[in-house]
Short mmCIF file of C-alpha atoms in Angstrom, two decimals:
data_model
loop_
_atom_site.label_atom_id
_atom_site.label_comp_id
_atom_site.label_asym_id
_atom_site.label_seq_id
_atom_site.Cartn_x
_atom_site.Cartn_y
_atom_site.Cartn_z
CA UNK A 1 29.17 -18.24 35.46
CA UNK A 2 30.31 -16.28 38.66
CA UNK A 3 31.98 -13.85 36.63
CA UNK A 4 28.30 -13.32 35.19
CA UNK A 5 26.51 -13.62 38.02
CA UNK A 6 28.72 -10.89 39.85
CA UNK A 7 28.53 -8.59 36.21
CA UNK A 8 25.06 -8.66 36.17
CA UNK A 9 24.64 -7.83 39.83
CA UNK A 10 27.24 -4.67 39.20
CA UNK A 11 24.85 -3.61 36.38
CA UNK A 12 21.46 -4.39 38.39
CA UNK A 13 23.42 -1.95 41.05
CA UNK A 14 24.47 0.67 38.46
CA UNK A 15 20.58 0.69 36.88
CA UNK A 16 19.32 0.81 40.55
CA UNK A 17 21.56 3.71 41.22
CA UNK A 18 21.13 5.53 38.29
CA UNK A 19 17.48 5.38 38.77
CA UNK A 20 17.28 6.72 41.76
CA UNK A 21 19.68 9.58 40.73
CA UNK A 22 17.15 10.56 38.10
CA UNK A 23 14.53 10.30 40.13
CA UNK A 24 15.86 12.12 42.57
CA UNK A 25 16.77 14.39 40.04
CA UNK A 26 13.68 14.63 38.85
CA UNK A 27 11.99 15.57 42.31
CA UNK A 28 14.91 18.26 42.69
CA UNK A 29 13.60 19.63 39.47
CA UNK A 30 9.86 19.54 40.64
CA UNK A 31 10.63 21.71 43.88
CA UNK A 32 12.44 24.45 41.86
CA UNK A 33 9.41 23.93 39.63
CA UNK A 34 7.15 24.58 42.85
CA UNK A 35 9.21 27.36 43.89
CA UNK A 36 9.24 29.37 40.80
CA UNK A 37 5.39 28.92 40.44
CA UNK A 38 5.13 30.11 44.67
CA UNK A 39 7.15 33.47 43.78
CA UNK A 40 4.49 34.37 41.08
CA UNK A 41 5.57 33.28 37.22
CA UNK A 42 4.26 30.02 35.51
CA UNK A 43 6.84 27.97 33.72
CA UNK A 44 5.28 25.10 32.13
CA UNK A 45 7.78 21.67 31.39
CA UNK A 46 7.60 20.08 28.79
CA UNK A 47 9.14 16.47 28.98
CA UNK A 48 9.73 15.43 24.80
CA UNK A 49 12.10 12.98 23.47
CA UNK A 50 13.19 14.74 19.98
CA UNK A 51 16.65 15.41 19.31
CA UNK A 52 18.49 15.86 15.85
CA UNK A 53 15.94 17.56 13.53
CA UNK A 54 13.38 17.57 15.60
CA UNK A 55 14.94 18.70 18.61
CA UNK A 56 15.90 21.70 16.90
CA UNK A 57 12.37 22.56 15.45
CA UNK A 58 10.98 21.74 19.25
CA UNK A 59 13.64 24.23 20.31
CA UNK A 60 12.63 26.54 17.73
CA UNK A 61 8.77 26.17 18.44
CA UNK A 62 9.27 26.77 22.17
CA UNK A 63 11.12 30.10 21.54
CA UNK A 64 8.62 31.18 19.31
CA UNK A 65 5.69 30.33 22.07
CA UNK A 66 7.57 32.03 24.55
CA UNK A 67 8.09 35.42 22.67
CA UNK A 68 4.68 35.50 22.01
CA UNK A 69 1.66 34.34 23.79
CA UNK A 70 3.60 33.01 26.39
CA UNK A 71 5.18 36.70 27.03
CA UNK A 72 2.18 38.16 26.57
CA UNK A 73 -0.11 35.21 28.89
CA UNK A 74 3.25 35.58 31.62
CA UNK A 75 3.83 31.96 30.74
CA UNK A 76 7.31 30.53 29.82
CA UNK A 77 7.59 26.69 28.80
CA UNK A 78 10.75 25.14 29.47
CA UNK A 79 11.44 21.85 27.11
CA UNK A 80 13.43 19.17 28.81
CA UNK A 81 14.72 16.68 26.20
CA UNK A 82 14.20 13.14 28.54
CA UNK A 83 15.72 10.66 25.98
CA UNK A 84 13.28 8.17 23.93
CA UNK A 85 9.61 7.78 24.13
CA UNK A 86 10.04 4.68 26.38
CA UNK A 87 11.98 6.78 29.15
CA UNK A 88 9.38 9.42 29.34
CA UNK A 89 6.96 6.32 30.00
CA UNK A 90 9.50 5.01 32.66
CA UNK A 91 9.92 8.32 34.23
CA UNK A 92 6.02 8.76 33.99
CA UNK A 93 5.75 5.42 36.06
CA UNK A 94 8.69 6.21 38.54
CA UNK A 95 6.37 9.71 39.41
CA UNK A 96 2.84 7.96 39.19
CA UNK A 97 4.28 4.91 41.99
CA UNK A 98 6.02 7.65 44.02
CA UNK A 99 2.85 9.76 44.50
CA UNK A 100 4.72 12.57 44.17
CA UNK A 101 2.38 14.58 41.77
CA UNK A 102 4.57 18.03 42.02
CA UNK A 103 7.49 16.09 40.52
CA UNK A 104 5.27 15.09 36.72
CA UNK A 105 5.99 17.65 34.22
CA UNK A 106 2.87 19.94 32.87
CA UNK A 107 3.03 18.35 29.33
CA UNK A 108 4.28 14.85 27.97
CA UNK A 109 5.53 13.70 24.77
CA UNK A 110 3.74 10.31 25.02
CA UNK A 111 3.80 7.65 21.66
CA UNK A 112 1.70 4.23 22.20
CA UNK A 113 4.28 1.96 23.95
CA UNK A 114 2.80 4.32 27.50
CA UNK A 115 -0.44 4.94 26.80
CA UNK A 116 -0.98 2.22 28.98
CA UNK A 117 0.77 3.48 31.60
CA UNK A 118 -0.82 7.12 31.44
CA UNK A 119 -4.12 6.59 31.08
CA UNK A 120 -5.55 5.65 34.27
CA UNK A 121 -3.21 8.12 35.88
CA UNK A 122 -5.15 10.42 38.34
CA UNK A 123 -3.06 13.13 37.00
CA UNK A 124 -3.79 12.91 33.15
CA UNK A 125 -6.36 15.82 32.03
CA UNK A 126 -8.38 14.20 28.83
CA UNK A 127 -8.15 16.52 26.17
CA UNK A 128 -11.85 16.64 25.35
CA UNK A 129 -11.91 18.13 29.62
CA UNK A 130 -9.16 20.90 28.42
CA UNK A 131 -10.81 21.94 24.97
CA UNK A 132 -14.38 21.90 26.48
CA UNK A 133 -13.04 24.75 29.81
CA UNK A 134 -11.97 26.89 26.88
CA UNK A 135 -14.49 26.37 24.04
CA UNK A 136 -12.39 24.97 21.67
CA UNK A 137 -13.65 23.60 18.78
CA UNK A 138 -11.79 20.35 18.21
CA UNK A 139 -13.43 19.61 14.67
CA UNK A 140 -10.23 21.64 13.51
CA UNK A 141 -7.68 18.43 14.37
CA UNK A 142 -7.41 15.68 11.68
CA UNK A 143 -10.09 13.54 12.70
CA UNK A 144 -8.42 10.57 12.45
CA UNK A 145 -5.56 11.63 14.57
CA UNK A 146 -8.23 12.37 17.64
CA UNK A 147 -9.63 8.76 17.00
CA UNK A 148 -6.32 7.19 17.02
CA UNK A 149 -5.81 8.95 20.53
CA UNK A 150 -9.64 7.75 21.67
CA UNK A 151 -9.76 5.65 24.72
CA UNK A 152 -13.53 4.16 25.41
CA UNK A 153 -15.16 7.83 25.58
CA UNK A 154 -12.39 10.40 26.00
CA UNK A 155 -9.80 11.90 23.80
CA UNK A 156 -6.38 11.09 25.73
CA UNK A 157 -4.34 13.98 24.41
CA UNK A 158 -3.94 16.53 21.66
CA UNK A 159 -2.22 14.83 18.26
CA UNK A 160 1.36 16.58 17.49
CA UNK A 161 4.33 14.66 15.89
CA UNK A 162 2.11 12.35 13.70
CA UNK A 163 3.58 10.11 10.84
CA UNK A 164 2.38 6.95 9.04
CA UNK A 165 4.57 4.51 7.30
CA UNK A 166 6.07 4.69 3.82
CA UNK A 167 8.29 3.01 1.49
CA UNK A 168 11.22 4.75 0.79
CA UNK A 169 12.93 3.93 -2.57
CA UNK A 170 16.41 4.19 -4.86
CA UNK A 171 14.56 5.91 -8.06
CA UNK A 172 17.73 6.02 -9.99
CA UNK A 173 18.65 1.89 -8.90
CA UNK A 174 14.78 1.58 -10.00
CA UNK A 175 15.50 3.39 -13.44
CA UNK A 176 18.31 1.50 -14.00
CA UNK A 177 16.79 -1.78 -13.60
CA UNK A 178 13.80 -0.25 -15.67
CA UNK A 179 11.63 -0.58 -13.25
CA UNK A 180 8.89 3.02 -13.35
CA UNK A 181 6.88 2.76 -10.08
CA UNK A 182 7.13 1.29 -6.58
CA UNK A 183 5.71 -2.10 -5.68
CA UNK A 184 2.27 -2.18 -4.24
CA UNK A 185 2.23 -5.62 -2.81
CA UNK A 186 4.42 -7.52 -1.24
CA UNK A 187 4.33 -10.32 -3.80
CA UNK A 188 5.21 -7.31 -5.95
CA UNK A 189 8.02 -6.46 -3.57
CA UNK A 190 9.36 -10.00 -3.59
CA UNK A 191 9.84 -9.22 -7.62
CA UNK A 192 11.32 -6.33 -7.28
CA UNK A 193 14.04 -7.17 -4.40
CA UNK A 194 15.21 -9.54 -6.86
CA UNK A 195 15.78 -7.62 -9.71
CA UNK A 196 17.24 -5.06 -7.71
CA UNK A 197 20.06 -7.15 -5.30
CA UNK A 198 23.31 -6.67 -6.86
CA UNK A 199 26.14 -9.39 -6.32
CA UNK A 200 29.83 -9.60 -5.89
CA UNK A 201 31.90 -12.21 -8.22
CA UNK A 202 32.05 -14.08 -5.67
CA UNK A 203 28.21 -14.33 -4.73
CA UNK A 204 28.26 -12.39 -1.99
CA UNK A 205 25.13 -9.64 -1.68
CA UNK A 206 26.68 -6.04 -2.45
CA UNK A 207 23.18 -4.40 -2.51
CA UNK A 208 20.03 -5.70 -1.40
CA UNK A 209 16.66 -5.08 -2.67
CA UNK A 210 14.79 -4.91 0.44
CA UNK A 211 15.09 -4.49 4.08
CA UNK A 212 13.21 -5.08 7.06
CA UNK A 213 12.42 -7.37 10.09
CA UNK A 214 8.35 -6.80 11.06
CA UNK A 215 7.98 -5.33 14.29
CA UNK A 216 4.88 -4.15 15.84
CA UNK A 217 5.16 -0.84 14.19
CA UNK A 218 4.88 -2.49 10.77
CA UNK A 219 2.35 -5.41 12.02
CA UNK A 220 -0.02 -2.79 12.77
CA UNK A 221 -0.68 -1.79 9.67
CA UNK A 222 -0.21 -5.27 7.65
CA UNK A 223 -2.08 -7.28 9.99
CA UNK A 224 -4.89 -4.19 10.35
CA UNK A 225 -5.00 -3.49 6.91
CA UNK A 226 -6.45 -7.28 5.99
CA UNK A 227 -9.04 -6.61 8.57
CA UNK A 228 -10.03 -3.51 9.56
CA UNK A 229 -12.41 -2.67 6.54
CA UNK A 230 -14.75 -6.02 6.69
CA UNK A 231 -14.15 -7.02 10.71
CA UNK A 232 -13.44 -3.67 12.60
CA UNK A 233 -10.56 -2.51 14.59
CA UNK A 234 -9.67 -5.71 16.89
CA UNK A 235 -7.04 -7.31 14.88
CA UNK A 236 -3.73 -7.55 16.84
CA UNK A 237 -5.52 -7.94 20.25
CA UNK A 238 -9.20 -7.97 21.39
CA UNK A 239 -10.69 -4.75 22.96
CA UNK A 240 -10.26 -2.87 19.59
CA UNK A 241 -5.99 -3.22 20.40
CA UNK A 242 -6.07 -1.84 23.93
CA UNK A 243 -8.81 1.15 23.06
CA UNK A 244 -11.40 -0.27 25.36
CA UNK A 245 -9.94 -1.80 27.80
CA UNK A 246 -6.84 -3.90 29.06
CA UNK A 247 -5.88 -6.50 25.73
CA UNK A 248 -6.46 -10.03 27.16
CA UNK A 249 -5.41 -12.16 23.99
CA UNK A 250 -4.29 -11.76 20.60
CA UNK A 251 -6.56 -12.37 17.49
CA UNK A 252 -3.96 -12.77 14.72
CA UNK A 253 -3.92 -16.25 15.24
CA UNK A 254 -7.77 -16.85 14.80
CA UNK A 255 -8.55 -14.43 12.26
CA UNK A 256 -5.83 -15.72 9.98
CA UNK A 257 -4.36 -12.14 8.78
CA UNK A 258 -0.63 -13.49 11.20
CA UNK A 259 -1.04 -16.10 8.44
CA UNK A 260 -1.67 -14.39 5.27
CA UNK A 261 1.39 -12.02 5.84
CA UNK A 262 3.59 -14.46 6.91
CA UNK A 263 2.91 -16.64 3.80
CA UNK A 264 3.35 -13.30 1.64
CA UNK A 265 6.19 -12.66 3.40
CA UNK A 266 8.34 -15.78 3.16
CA UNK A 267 7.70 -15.03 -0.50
CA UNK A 268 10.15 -11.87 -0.38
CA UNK A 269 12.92 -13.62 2.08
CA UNK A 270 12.59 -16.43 -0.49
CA UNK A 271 12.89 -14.33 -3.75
CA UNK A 272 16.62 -14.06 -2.36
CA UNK A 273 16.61 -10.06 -1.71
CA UNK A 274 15.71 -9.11 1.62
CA UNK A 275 18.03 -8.21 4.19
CA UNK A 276 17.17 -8.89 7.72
CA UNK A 277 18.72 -5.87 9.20
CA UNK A 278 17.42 -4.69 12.63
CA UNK A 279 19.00 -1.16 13.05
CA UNK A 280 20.85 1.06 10.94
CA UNK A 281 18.53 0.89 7.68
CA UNK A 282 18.14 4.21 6.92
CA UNK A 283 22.28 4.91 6.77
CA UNK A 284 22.30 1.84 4.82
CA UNK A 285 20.17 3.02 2.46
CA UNK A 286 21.22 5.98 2.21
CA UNK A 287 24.92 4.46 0.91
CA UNK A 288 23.09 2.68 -1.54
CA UNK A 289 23.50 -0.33 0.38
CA UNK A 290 19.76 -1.28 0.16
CA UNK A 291 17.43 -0.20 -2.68
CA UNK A 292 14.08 0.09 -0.70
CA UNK A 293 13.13 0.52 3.19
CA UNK A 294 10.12 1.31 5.26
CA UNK A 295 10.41 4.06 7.78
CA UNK A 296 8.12 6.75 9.06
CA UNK A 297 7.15 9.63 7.50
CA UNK A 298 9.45 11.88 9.73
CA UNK A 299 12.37 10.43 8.40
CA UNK A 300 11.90 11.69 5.03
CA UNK A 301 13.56 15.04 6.16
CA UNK A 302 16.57 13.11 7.70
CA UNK A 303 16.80 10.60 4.65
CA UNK A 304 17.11 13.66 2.17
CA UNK A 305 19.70 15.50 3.96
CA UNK A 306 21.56 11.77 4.28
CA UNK A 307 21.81 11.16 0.70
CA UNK A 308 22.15 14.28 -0.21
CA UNK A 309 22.01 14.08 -3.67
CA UNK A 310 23.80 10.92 -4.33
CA UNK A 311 20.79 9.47 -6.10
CA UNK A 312 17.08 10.44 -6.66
CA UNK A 313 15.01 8.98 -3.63
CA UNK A 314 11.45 7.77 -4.26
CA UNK A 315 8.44 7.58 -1.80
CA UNK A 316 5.07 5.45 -1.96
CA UNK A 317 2.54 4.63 -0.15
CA UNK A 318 3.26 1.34 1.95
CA UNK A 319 2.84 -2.01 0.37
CA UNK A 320 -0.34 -4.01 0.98
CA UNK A 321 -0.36 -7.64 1.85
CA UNK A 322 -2.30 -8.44 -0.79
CA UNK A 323 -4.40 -6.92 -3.17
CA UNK A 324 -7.25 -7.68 -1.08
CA UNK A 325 -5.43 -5.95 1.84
CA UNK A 326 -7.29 -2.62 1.42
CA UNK A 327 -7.58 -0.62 4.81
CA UNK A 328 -4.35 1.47 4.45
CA UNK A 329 -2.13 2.04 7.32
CA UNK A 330 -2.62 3.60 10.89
CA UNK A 331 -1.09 6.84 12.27
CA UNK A 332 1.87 6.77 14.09
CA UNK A 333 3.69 9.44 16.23
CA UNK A 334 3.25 10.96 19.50
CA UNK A 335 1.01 13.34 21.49
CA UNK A 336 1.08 15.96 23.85
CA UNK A 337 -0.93 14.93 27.39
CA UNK A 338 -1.22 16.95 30.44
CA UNK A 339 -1.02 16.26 33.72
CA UNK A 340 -2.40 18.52 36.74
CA UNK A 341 0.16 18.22 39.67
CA UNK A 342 -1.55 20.38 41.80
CA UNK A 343 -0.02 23.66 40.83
CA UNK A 344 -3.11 25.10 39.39
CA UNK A 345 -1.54 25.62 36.02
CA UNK A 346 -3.37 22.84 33.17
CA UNK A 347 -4.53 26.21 31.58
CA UNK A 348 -1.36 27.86 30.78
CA UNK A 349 -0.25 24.23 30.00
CA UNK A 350 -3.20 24.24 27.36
CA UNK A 351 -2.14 27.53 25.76
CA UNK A 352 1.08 25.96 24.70
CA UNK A 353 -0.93 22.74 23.48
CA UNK A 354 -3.01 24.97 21.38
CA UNK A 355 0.10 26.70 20.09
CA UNK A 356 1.99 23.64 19.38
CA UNK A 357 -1.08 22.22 17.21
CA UNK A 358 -1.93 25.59 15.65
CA UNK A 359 -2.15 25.86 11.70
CA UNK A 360 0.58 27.77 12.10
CA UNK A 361 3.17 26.08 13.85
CA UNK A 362 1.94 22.79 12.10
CA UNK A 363 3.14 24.21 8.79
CA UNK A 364 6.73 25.25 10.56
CA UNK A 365 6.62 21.25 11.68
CA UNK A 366 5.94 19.81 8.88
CA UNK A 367 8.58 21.73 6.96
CA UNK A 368 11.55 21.45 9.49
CA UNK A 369 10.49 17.26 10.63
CA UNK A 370 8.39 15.81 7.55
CA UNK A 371 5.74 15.11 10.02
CA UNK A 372 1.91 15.45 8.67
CA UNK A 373 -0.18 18.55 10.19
CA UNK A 374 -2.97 17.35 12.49
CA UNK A 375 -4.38 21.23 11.97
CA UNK A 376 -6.59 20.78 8.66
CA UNK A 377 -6.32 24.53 8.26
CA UNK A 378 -2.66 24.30 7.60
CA UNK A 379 -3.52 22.66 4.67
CA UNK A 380 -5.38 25.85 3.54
CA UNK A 381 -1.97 28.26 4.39
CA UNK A 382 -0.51 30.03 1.13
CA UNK A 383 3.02 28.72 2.34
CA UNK A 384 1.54 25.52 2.91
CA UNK A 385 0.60 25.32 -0.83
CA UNK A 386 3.68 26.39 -1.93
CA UNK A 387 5.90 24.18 -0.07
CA UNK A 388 4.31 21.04 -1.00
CA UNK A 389 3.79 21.83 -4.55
CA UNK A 390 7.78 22.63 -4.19
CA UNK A 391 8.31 18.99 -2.40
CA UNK A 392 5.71 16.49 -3.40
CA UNK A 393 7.07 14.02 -2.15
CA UNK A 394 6.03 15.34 1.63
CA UNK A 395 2.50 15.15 -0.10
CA UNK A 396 3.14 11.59 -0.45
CA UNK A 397 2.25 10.30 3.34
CA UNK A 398 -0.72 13.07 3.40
CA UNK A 399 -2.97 11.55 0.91
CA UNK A 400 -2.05 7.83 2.04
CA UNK A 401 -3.50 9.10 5.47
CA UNK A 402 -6.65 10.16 3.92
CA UNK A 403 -6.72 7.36 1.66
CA UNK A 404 -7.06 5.15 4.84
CA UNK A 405 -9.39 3.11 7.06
CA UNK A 406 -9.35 5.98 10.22
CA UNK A 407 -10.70 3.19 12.26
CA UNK A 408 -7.04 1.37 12.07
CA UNK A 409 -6.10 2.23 15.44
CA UNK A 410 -2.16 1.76 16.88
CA UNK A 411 -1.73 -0.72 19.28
CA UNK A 412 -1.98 -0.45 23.21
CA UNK A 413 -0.75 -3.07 25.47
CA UNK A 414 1.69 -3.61 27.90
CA UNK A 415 5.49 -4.57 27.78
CA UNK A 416 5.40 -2.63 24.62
CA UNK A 417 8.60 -3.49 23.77
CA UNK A 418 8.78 -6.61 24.89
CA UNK A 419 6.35 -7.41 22.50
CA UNK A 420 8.04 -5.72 19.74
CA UNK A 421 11.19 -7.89 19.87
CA UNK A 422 8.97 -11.12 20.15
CA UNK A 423 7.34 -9.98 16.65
CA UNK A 424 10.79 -9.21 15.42
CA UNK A 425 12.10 -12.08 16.78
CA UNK A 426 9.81 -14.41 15.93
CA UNK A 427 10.11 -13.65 12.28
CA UNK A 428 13.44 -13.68 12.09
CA UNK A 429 13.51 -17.46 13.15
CA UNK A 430 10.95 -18.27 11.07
CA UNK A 431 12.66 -16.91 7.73
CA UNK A 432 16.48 -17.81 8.90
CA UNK A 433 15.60 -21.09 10.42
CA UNK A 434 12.69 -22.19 8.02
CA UNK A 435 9.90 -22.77 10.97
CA UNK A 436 6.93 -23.97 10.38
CA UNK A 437 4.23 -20.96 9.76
CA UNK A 438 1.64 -22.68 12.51
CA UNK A 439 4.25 -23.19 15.25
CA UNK A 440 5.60 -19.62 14.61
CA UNK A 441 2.15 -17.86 15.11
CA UNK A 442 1.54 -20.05 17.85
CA UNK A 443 4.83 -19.33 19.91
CA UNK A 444 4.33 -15.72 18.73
CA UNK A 445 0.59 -15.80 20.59
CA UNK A 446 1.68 -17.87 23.16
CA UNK A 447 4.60 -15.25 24.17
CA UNK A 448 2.56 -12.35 23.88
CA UNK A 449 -0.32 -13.58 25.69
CA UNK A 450 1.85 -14.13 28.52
CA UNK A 451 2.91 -10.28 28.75
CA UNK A 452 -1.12 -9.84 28.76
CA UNK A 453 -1.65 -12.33 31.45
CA UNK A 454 0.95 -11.43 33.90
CA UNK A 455 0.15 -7.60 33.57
CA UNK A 456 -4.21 -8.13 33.77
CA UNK A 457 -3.09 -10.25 37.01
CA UNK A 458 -1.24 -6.93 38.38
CA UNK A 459 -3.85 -4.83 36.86
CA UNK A 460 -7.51 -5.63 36.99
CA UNK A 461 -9.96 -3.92 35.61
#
């Protein structure tokens, strides 16, 4: 126990430091940031968190802003790759408790788990304030991308690296087991996971049909999509998920859709396919090890070039509870918010914004990250055209956008991803250990509610 006690204090002490290191770092960065604006040129940063792919094409899309309008403007945006979304958020917090506005960065890559965090900040600078100083008209973004980003009566940020979910599948494991379409429900997935396991002589699973553990990111849209058509958009949490106001309890207990899935659910774990893997699914599908995931529509770039050709891949739209579960899926994905830190430069800061979301550069996007364009006049581009009619399956997540419920908003709420390993969590037990389906929704509200509580206690409104 000592031993324990004196590792955890070495890595409370190593976190402390290391903190402080970036923050300092951070603040070092801000001055030269200061200094460089004081002798005359405007850099814009731009904190993100893509790397692989997408780091490249954000790369690639910064150069191209910078030996254009930004040379022509005098305005040169420097990307700073900051790790995940949830260390931007944590770096955004460190700044917003120092009070040290100089040291935010002009634009942040922000996803839901801190839009909590960032939206009350002093700093932020709504997008419907930006696009109204320069007369832009904003009925040129996807519609439901700017909903998805609404908070009470303002527009948080402009939409950029938006997805939704899809089922990725094995065509040519589907075509062997003569199987000609994806599954649309999960009672149709349970089916199919079965026909598609494949076992050793000796019993043992050497391919399974299916896998998954629920987190939020898939709750949103299997718990919303039971609801959101006949009861509107509070159906995770109260306060339409976090969109008007601080979440004080969940409703997936009382509204019965927690219970619904999880009945559907236990269904597939039962039908002896599914694979309760919490990381690595998309290399194991990609060896063939499992015949169907569900991912985000910006891996579908990543997934092709990680089979690469070792068997036909197949996309769908995401599989409904139930038949009856008919409000489609929400949109996923990040957005681009900006922050005035008293260097009188949100306007250069919205010429990159504009760029970044242009028809144009949403076409280069969506070919180099399988993201969907939030510019509806990409979708009227010649090369637009021709590239999807060349890949259909990037088509795929596009029309399963439009086919859905806009109103089937992401969730806000705080301890993000806390919350997101009690889901996962939680479901795990319930399939490995057999729990009952009432005591499992009523630890999972029970845990939740308590991130809710101790957070409106710290925060009132």
């Amino acid at each position: 126990m000592k031993k324990t006690i004196r590792t955890m204090g070495f890595l409370f002490s190593f976190l402390f430091i290391a903190l402080c290191l970036g923050t300092a770092t951070l603040f070092a960065a801000g001055s030269r940031e200061h200094e460089r604006v004081s002798s005359g040129s405007r850099t814009v940063t731009w904190w993100h968190s893509n790397s692989g792919l997408r780091g490249q094409a954000t790369d690639d899309l910064v150069a191209a802003f910078n030996a254009t309008i930004g040379q022509e403007k005098g305005i040169t945006v420097q990307a700073v790759y900051q790790g995940a979304a949830t260390d931007i958020t944590t770096k955004l917090r460190a700044v917003f408790q120092s009070g040290r506005a100089h040291d935010l960065p002009d634009i942040a890559q922000v996803d839901a788990t801190g839009i909590i965090d960032v939206r009350a900040s002093r700093e932020l600078v709504p997008l419907n304030n930006l696009a109204a100083r320069d007369g832009f008209d904003l009925s040129v973004i996807e519609p439901a991308a700017l909903q998805s980003l609404m908070y009470k009566d303002t527009i948080l940020g402009m939409p950029f690296n938006n997805s939704t979910i899809l089922l990725y599948y094995n065509k040519t494991a589907f075509d062997e087991a003569g199987l000609d379409r994806a599954p649309r429900t999960l009672s149709e997935m349970a089916d199919y996971a079965a026909k598609l396991t494949r076992r050793k002589t000796d019993g043992s699973i050497e391919r399974h049909g299916f896998a998954n553990v629920p987190t939020t990111y898939e709750l949103v849209s299997w718990i919303g999509q039971q609801h959101v058509q006949q009861n509107g958009v509070s159906y995770l949490t109260d306060k339409r998920n976090g969109h008007d106001g601080n979440p004080t309890k969940v409703v997936f207990d009382e509204n019965g859709t927690m219970k619904t899935f999880l009945t559907q659910w236990r269904k597939v774990w039962e039908a002896g396919g599914l694979a309760n893997l919490t990381s690595g699914l998309t290399g194991e599908f990609a060896a063939g090890k499992v015949t169907m995931i569900v991912a985000s529509t910006s891996n579908l770039t990543t997934i092709l070039q990680t089979i690469d050709g070792r068997f036909e891949l197949g996309v769908a739209y995401f599989p409904r509870v139930t038949e009856n579960s008919d409000g489609g899926v929400n949109i996923g994905g990040g957005s681009l918010m900006a922050f005035d830190r008293g260097l009188n430069q949100t306007d250069a800061a919205w010429e990159f914004i504009k760029f970044a979301s242009s028809a144009e550069q949403q076409f280069i996007w969506l070919e180099k990250t399988g993201y969907f364009p939030v510019n509806l006049g990409t979708y009227d581009l010649p090369e637009t055209k021709e590239f999807l009619a060349r890949n259909p399956l990037f088509q795929v997540a596009i029309d399963q956008l439009h086919d859905s419920n806009p109103a089937l908003y992401g969730l806000w709420v705080p301890s993000a991803y806390q919350i997101y390993y009690v889901f996962q969590n939680g479901i795990r037990d319930f399939l490995e250990n057999n729990r009952d389906i009432d005591a499992t929704i009523a630890t999972l509200s029970k845990e939740i509610t308590t991130y809710l509580d101790d957070f409106n206690r710290a925060n009132p409104e």
